[in-house]
Short mmCIF file of C-alpha atoms in Angstrom, two decimals:
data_model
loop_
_atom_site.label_atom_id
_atom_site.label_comp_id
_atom_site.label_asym_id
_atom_site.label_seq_id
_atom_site.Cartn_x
_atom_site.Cartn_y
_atom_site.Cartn_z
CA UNK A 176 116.54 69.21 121.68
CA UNK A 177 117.97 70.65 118.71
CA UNK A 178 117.70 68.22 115.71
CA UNK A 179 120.32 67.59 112.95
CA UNK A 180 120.07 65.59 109.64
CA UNK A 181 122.65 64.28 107.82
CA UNK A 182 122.64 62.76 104.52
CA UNK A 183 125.44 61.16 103.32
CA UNK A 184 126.30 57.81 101.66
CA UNK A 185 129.67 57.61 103.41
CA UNK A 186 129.14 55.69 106.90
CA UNK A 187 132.38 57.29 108.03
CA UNK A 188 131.14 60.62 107.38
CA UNK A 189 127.65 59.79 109.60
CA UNK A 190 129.74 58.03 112.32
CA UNK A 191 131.44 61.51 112.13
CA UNK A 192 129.33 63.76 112.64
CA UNK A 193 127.20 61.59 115.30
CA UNK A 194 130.69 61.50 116.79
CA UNK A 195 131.12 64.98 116.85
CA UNK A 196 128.13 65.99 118.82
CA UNK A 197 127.24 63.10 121.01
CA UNK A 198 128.27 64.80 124.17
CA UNK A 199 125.95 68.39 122.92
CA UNK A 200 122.93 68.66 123.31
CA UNK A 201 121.93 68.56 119.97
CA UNK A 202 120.38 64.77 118.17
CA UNK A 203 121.80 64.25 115.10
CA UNK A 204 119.43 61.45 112.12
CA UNK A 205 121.07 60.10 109.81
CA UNK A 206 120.16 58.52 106.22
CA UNK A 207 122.34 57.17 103.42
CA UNK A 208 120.94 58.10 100.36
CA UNK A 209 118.20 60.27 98.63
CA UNK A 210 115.22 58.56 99.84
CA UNK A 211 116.08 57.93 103.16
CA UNK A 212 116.67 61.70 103.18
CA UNK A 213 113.45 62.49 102.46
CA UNK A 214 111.63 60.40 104.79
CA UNK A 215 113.87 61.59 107.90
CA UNK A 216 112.94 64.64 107.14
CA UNK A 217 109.57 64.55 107.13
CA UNK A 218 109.61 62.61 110.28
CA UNK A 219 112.51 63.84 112.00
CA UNK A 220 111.04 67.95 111.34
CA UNK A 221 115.15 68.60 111.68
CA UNK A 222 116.53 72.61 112.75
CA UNK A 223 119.50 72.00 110.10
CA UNK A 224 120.23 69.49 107.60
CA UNK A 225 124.10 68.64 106.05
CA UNK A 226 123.09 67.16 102.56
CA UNK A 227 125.86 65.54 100.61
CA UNK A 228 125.51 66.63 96.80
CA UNK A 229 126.75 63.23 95.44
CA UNK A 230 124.09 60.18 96.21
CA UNK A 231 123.60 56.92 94.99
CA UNK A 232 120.14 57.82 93.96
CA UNK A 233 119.41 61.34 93.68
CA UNK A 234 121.72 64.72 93.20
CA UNK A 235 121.70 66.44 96.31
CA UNK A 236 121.17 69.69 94.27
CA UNK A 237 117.43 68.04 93.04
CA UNK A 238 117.36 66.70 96.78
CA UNK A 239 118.01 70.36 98.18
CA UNK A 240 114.97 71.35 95.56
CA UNK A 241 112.81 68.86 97.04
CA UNK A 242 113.25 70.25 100.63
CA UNK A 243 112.63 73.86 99.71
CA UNK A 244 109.07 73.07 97.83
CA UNK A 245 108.54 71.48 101.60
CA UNK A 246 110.26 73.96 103.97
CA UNK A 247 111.69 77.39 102.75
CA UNK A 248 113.21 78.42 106.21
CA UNK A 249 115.55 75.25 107.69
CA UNK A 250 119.22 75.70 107.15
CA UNK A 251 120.81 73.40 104.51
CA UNK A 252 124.31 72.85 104.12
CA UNK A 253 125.96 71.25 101.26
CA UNK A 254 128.85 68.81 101.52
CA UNK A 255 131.14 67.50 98.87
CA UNK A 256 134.31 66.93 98.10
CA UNK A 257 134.86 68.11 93.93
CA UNK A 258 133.17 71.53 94.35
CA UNK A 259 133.48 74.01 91.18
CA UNK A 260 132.24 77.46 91.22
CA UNK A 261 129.02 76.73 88.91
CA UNK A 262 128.33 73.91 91.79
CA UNK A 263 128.32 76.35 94.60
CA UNK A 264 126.64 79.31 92.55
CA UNK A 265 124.04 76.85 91.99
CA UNK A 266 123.51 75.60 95.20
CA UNK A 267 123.53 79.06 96.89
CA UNK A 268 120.90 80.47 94.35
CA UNK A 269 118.18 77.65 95.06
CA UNK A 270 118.59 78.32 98.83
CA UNK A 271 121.20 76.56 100.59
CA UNK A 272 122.36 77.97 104.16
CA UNK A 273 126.03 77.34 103.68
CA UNK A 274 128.90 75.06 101.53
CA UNK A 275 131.04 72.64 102.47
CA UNK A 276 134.44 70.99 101.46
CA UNK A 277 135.52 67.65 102.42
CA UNK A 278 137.25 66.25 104.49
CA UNK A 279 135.12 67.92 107.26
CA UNK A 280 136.96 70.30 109.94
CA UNK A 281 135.69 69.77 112.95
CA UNK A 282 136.04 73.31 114.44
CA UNK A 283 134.64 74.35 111.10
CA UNK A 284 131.55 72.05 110.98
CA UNK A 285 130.82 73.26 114.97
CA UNK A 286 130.67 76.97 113.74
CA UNK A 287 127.96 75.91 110.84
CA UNK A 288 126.09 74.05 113.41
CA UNK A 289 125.57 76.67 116.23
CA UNK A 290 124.86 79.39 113.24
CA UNK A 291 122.37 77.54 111.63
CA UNK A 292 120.62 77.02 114.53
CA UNK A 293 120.28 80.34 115.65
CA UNK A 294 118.77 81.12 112.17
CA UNK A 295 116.58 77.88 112.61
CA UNK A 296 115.51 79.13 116.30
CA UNK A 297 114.99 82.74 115.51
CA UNK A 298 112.62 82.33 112.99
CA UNK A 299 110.84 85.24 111.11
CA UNK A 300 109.43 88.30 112.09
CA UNK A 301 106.50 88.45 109.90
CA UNK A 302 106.85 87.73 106.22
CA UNK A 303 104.67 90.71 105.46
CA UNK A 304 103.35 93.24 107.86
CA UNK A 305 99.36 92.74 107.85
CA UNK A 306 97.95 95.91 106.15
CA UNK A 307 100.75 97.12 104.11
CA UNK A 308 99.52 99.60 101.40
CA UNK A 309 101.07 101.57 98.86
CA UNK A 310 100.43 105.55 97.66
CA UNK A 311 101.92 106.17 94.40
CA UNK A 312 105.29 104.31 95.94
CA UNK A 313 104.68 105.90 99.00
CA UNK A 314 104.92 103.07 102.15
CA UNK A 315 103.88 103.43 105.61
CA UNK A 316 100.77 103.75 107.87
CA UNK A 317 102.47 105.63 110.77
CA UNK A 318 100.61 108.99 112.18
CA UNK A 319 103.03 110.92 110.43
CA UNK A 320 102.75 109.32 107.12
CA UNK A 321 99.35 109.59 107.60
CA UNK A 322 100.09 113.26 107.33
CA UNK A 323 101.37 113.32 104.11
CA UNK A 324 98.77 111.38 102.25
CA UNK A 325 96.14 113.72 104.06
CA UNK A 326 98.29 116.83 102.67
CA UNK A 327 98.64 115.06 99.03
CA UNK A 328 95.35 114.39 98.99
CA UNK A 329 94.36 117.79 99.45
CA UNK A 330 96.78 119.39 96.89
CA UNK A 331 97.31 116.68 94.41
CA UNK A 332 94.57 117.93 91.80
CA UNK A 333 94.82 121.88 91.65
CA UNK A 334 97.92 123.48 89.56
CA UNK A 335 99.23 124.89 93.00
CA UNK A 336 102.88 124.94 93.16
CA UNK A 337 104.34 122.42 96.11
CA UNK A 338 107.15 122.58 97.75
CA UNK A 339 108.56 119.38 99.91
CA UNK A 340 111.05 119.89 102.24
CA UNK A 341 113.21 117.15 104.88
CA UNK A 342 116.26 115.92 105.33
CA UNK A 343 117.75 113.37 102.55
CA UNK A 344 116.86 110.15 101.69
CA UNK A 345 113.28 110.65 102.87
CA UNK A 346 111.47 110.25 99.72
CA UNK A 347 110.34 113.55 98.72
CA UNK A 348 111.14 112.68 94.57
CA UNK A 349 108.41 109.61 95.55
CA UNK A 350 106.10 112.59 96.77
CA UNK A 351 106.39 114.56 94.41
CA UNK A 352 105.84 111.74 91.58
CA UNK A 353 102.44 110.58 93.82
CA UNK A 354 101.36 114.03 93.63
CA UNK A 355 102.06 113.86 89.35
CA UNK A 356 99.88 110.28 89.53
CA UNK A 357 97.10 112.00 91.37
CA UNK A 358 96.64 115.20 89.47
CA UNK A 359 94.97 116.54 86.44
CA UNK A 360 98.34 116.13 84.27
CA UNK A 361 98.91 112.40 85.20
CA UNK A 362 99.06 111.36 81.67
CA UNK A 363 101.11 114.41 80.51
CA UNK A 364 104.93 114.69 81.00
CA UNK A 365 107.01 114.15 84.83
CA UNK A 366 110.45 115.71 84.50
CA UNK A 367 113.19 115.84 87.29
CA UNK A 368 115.67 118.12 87.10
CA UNK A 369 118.53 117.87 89.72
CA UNK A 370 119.25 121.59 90.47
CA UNK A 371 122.35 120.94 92.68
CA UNK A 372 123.69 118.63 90.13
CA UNK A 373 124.26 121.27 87.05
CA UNK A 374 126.72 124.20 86.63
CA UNK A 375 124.87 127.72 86.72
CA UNK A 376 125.40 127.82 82.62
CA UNK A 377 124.32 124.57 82.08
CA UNK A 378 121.44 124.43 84.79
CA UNK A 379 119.76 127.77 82.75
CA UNK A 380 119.99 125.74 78.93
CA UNK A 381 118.60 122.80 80.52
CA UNK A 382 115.64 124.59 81.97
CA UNK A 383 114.85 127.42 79.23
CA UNK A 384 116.59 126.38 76.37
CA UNK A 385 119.09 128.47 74.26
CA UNK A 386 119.40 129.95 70.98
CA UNK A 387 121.88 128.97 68.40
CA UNK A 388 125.65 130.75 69.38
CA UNK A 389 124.28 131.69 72.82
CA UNK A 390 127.40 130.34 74.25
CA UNK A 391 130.29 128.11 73.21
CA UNK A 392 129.21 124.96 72.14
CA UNK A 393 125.73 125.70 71.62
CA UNK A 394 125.77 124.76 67.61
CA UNK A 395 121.75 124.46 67.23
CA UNK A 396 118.98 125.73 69.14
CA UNK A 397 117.55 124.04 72.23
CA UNK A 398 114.04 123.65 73.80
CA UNK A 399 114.60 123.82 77.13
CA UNK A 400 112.47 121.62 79.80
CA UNK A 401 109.42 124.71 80.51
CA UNK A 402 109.14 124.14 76.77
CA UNK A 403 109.67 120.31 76.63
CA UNK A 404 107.57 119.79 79.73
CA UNK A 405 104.81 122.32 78.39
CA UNK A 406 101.58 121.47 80.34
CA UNK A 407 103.02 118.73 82.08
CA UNK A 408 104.60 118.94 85.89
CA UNK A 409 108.60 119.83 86.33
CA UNK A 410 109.97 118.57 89.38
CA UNK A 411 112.87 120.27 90.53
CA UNK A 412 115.03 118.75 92.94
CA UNK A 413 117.65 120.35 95.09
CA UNK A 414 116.26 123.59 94.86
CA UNK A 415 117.74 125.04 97.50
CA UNK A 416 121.15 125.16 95.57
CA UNK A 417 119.70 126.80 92.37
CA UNK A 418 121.86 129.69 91.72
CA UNK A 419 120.54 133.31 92.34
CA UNK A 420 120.66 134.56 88.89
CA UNK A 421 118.86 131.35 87.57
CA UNK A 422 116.41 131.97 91.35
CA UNK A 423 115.24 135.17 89.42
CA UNK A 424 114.49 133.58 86.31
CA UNK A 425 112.64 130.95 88.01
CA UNK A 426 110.26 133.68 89.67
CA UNK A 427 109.35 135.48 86.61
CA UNK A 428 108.35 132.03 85.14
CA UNK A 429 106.22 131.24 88.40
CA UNK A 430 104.78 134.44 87.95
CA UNK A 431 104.27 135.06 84.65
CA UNK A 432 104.51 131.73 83.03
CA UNK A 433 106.63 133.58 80.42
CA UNK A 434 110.23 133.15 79.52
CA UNK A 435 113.13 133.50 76.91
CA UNK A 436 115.74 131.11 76.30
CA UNK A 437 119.38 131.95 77.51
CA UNK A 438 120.24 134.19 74.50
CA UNK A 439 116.97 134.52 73.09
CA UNK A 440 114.60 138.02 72.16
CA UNK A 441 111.19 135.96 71.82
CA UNK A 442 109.14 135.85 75.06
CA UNK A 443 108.23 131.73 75.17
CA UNK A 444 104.28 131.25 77.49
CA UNK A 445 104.69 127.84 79.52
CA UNK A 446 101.65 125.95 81.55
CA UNK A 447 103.71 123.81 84.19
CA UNK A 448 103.12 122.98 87.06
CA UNK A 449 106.51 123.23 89.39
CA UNK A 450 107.08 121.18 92.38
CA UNK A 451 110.07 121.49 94.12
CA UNK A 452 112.38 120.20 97.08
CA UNK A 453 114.76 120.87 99.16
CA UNK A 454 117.17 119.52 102.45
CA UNK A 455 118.11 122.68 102.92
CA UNK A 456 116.82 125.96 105.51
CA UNK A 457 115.27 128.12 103.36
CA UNK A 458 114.73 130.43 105.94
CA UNK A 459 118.40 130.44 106.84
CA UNK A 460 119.81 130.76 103.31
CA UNK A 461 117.55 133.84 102.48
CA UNK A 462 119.27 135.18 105.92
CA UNK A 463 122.24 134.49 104.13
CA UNK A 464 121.70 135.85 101.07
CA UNK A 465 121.80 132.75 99.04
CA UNK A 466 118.04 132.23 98.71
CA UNK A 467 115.66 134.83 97.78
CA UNK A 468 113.33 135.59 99.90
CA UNK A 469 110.23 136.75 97.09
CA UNK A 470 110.70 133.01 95.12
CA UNK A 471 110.90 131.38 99.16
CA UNK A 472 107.30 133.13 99.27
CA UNK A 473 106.40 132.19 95.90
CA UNK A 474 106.90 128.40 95.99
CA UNK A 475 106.09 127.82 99.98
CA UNK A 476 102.17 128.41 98.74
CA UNK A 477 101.83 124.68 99.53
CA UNK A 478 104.33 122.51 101.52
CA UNK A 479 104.53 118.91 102.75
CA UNK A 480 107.05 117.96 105.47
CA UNK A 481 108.73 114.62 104.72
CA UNK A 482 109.26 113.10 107.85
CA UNK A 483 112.89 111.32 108.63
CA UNK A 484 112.49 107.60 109.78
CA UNK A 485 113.64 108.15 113.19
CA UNK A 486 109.95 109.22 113.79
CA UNK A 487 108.35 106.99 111.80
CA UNK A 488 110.21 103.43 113.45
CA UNK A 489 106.44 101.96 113.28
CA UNK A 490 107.10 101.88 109.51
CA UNK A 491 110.47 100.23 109.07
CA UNK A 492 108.96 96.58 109.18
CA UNK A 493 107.15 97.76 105.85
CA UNK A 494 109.44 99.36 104.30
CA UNK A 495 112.45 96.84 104.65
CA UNK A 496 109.98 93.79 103.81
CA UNK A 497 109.07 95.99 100.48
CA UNK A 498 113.05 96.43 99.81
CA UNK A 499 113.66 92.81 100.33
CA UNK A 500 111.22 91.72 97.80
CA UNK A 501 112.85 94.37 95.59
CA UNK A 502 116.04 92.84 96.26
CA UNK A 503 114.65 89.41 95.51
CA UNK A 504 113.70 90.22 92.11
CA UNK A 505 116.15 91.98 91.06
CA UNK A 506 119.42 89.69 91.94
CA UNK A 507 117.51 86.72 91.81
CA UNK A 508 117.62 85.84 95.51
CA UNK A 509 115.56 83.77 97.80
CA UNK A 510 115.36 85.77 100.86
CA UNK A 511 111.97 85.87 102.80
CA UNK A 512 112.35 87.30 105.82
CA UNK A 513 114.11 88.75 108.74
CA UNK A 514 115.46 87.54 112.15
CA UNK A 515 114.12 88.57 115.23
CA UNK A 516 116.99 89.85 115.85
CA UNK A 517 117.98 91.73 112.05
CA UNK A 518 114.71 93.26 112.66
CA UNK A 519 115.27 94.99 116.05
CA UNK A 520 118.76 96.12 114.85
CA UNK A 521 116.97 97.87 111.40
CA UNK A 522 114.36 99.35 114.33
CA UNK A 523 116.61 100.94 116.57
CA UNK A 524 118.76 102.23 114.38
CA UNK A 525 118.89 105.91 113.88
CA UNK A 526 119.00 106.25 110.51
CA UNK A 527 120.93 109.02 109.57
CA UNK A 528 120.06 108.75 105.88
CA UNK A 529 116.72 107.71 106.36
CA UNK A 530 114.82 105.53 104.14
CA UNK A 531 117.13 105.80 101.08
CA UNK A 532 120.23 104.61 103.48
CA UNK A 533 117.70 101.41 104.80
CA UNK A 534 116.61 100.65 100.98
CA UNK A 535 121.02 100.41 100.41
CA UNK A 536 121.03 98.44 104.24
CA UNK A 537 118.76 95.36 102.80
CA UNK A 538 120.30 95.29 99.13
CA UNK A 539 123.89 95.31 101.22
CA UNK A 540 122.36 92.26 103.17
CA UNK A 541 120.38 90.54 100.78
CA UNK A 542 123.93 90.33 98.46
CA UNK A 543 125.19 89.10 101.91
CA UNK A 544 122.76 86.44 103.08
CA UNK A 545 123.15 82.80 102.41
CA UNK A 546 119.27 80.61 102.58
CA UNK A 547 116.11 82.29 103.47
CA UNK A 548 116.71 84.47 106.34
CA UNK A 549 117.95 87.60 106.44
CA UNK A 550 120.44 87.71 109.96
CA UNK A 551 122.11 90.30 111.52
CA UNK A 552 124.95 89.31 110.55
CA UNK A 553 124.59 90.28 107.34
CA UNK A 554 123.89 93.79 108.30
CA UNK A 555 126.30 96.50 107.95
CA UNK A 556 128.92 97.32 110.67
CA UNK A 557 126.75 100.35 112.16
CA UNK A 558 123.92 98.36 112.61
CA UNK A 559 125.46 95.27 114.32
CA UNK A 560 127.58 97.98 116.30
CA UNK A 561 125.13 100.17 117.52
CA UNK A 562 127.23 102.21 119.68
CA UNK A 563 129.54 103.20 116.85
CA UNK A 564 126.45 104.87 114.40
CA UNK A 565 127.21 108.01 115.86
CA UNK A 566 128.26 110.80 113.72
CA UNK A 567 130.69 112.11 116.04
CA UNK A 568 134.03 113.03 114.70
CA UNK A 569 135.60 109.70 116.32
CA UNK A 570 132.58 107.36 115.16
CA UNK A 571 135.05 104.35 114.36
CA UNK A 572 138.03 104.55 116.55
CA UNK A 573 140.94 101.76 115.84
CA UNK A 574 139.16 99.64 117.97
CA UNK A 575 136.01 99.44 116.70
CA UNK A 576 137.61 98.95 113.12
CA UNK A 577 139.39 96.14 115.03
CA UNK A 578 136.39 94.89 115.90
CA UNK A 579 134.66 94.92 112.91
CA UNK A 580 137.44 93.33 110.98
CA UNK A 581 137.87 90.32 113.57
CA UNK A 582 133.94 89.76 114.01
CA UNK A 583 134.00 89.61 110.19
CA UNK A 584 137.19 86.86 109.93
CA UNK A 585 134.82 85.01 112.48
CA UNK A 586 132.19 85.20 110.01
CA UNK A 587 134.09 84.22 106.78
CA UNK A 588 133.03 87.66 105.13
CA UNK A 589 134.88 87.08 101.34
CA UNK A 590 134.64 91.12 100.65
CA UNK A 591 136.16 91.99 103.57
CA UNK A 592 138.40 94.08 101.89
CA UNK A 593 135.13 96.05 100.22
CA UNK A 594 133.10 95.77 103.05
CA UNK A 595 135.83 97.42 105.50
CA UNK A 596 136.84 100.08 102.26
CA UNK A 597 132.78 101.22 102.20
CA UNK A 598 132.62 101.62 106.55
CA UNK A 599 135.61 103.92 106.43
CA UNK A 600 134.78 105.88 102.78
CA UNK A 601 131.20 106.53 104.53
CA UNK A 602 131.93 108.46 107.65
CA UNK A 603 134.57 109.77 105.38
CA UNK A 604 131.83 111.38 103.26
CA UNK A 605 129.44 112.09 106.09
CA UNK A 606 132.44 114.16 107.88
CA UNK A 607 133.93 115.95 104.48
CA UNK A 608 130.36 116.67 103.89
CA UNK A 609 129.38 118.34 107.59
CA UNK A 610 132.79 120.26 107.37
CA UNK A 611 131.11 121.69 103.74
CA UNK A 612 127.76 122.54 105.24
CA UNK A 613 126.76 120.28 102.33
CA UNK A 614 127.48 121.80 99.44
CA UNK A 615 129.04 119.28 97.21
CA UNK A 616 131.39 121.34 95.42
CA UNK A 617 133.47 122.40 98.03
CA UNK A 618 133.22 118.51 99.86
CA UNK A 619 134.33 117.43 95.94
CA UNK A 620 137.95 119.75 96.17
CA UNK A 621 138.19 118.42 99.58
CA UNK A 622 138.34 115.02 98.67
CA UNK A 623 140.17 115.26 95.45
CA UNK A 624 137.34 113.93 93.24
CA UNK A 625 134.91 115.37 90.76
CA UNK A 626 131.50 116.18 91.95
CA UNK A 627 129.89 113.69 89.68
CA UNK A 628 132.14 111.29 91.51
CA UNK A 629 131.18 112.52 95.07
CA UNK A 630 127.70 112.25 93.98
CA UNK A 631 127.56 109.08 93.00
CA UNK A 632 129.72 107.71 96.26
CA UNK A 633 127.00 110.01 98.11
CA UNK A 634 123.93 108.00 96.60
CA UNK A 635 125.69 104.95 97.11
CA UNK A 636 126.36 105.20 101.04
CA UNK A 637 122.81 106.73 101.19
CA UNK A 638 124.09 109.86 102.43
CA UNK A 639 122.40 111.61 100.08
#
């Protein structure tokens, strides 16, 4: 039987709640004060505690402390009747489940009961998958993965040029720096430049320089990064929407490892070592004359294929429990672990933007969780409606909007409004950008925004 403690040193307000459930099947101990509290609680081992924050003897906010040195995971929820915002803030960051007002609701106080417990009776997962080990940033110990650190391991040390390729949000920057950290340049310079991110004009200065007057604006002469990143490794991202005219530059550099700056006479010598990536088809874009084909053959010497997370589900217990801790740290929260059930949602998910969109899932649901446990209801809409993650053009119809909006009034969401904006601007994005073939420029007119905008909004929804 289900046990409840409640501390309080109101008798009307433990007559209450014994009241309130004496006909459930759930025992509810009571104690009037502080040390009372503590005792019942050690004796009584209760699935959720109500702890009033004003006792004769002790602050329920020191009491609340005292319970989470001795059990991290039970629900606790506060009760008072002056609550301020410093209060609550306060209470929520040291752990507690859930807050309070006085004078108790009934219907309300049912609700917190029969949600705490399925927290209490879930329990974890695992706090940390056994084994968990990290390459360079890299996370994982699935076949595939396996793969990769076989193919890094082979490459990482020569000056070979590598070229990653997958879909988004599969970590292929994180590659690319592992390879960096286990090479013969480790302790020279790492510099990423975003090649879908940069105007043709711009892209060219920022890789090879310019000369003084080589175009308006350009009031002093520039090293560009091959000059910058001399003997070091340049990483270029996106390159599978470099411009041609800046593709043919690229190729005499790869070849040559010679150069001149975009209206420059003097012939610059570079020693980098270029690894690149790409979502893209190669293949298909030299087809369509957007690629060419001799830089294709020049930088596919060495590849690695990132794998997407759909094939790689053994890994998502690792990778979330590594983003939660992440999470942790950086907002300051107190999370420690999954439900049963939040963890079979994040594994049979599909994961359309792989492990960049899961990294955005548990920051969404850490911001989102109240105590210890992370539950699926803190999980975005997708995930707790598994039948509407399809990217089909009518993904969320009316009525699973509906849906979403009532099961989140049931749930006392306060961003509703931002929660519900962020479902609909996200298969917004992931339809604009389909319809574009993913090319952000033309998805950017589309939607009325600049590209830096897009791109950012893109990154965000972990689309990108």
């Amino acid at each position: 039987m289900p046990t409840l403690l409640a501390i309080d040193d109101s008798p009307e307000i433990l007559t209450y709640l014994q009241f309130l459930f004496q006909e459930s099947a759930i025992q509810v101990v009571t104690a009037g004060d502080g040390d009372a509290g503590l005792r019942a609680f050690a004796l009584a081992r209760p699935d959720v505690v109500f702890l009033d924050v004003s006792l004769p003897d002790i602050s329920g906010i020191d009491l609340l402390k005292q319970f989470r040195e001795k059990d991290q995971w039970v629900p606790i929820v506060i009760m008072t009747g002056h609550s301020n915002p410093e209060l609550v803030i306060n209470a929520m960051q040291i752990g507690a489940f859930d807050f309070v007002k006085k004078p108790l609701r009934p219907a309300e106080i049912v609700r917190l009961v029969q949600k705490a417990l399925q927290q209490s009776q879930n329990g974890l997962v695992s706090e940390t998958p056994a084994g968990e080990e990290s390459s360079g940033g890299l996370l994982g110990r699935s076949f595939c993965m396996d793969e990769v650190y076989k193919s890094i391991g082979r490459i990482a040390a020569s000056d070979e040029i590598v070229l990653l390729l997958g879909e988004s949000g599969t970590g292929k920057e994180m590659a690319a720096r592992t390879i960096w950290q286990r090479s013969q340049r480790a302790h020279l310079p790492f510099v990423t430049v975003n090649c879908a991110a940069l105007a043709e004009t711009l892209l060219e200065s920022e890789l090879f320089g310019h000369e003084k007057g080589a175009f308006t604006g350009a009031s002093k002469k520039r090293a560009g990064f091959f000059e910058q990143c001399d003997n070091g490794t340049l990483f270029l991202d996106e390159i599978g929407d470099m411009p041609l005219a800046t593709q043919a530059k690229l190729l005499r550099v790869l070849q040559e490892q010679l150069f001149f700056r975009v209206g420059g006479e003097k012939c610059i010598r570079t020693n980098v070592r270029i690894l690149a990536a790409t979502n893209r088809d190669l293949p298909a874009l030299q087809l369509s004359g957007e690629f060419r084909q001799d830089l294709y053959y020049r930088l596919n010497t060495c590849s690695i294929r990132m794998p997407p997370l759909r094939e790689r589900i053994d890994d998502i217990p690792i990778l979330a429990h590594h983003f939660l801790r992440q999470s942790n740290t950086k907002y300051r929260k107190l999370v420690n672990g999954f439900t049963r059930e939040a963890m079979q949602r994040l594994e049979n998910y599909s994961w359309p933007g792989n492990v960049r969109e899961l990294q955005r899932t548990i920051v969404h649901a850490v911001l989102n969780t109240s105590g210890h446990l992370l539950a699926e209801t803190a999980l975005p809409f997708e995930l707790q409606n598994p039948g509407a993650q399809g990217n089909t053009q009518d993904a969320y119809s009316n009525e699973d909007l509906s849906r979403f909006i009532r099961d989140r009034l049931r749930n006392d969401d306060w961003r509703l409004y931002q929660n519900t904006i962020n479902l609909v601007e996200k298969q917004l994005l992931r339809e604009v950008m389909a319809f574009s073939k993913n090319n952000q420029s033309i998805a950017a007119k589309r939607l009325g925004v600049s590209r830096p905008t897009l791109r950012k909004k893109l990154h965000l929804h972990g689309i990108l």
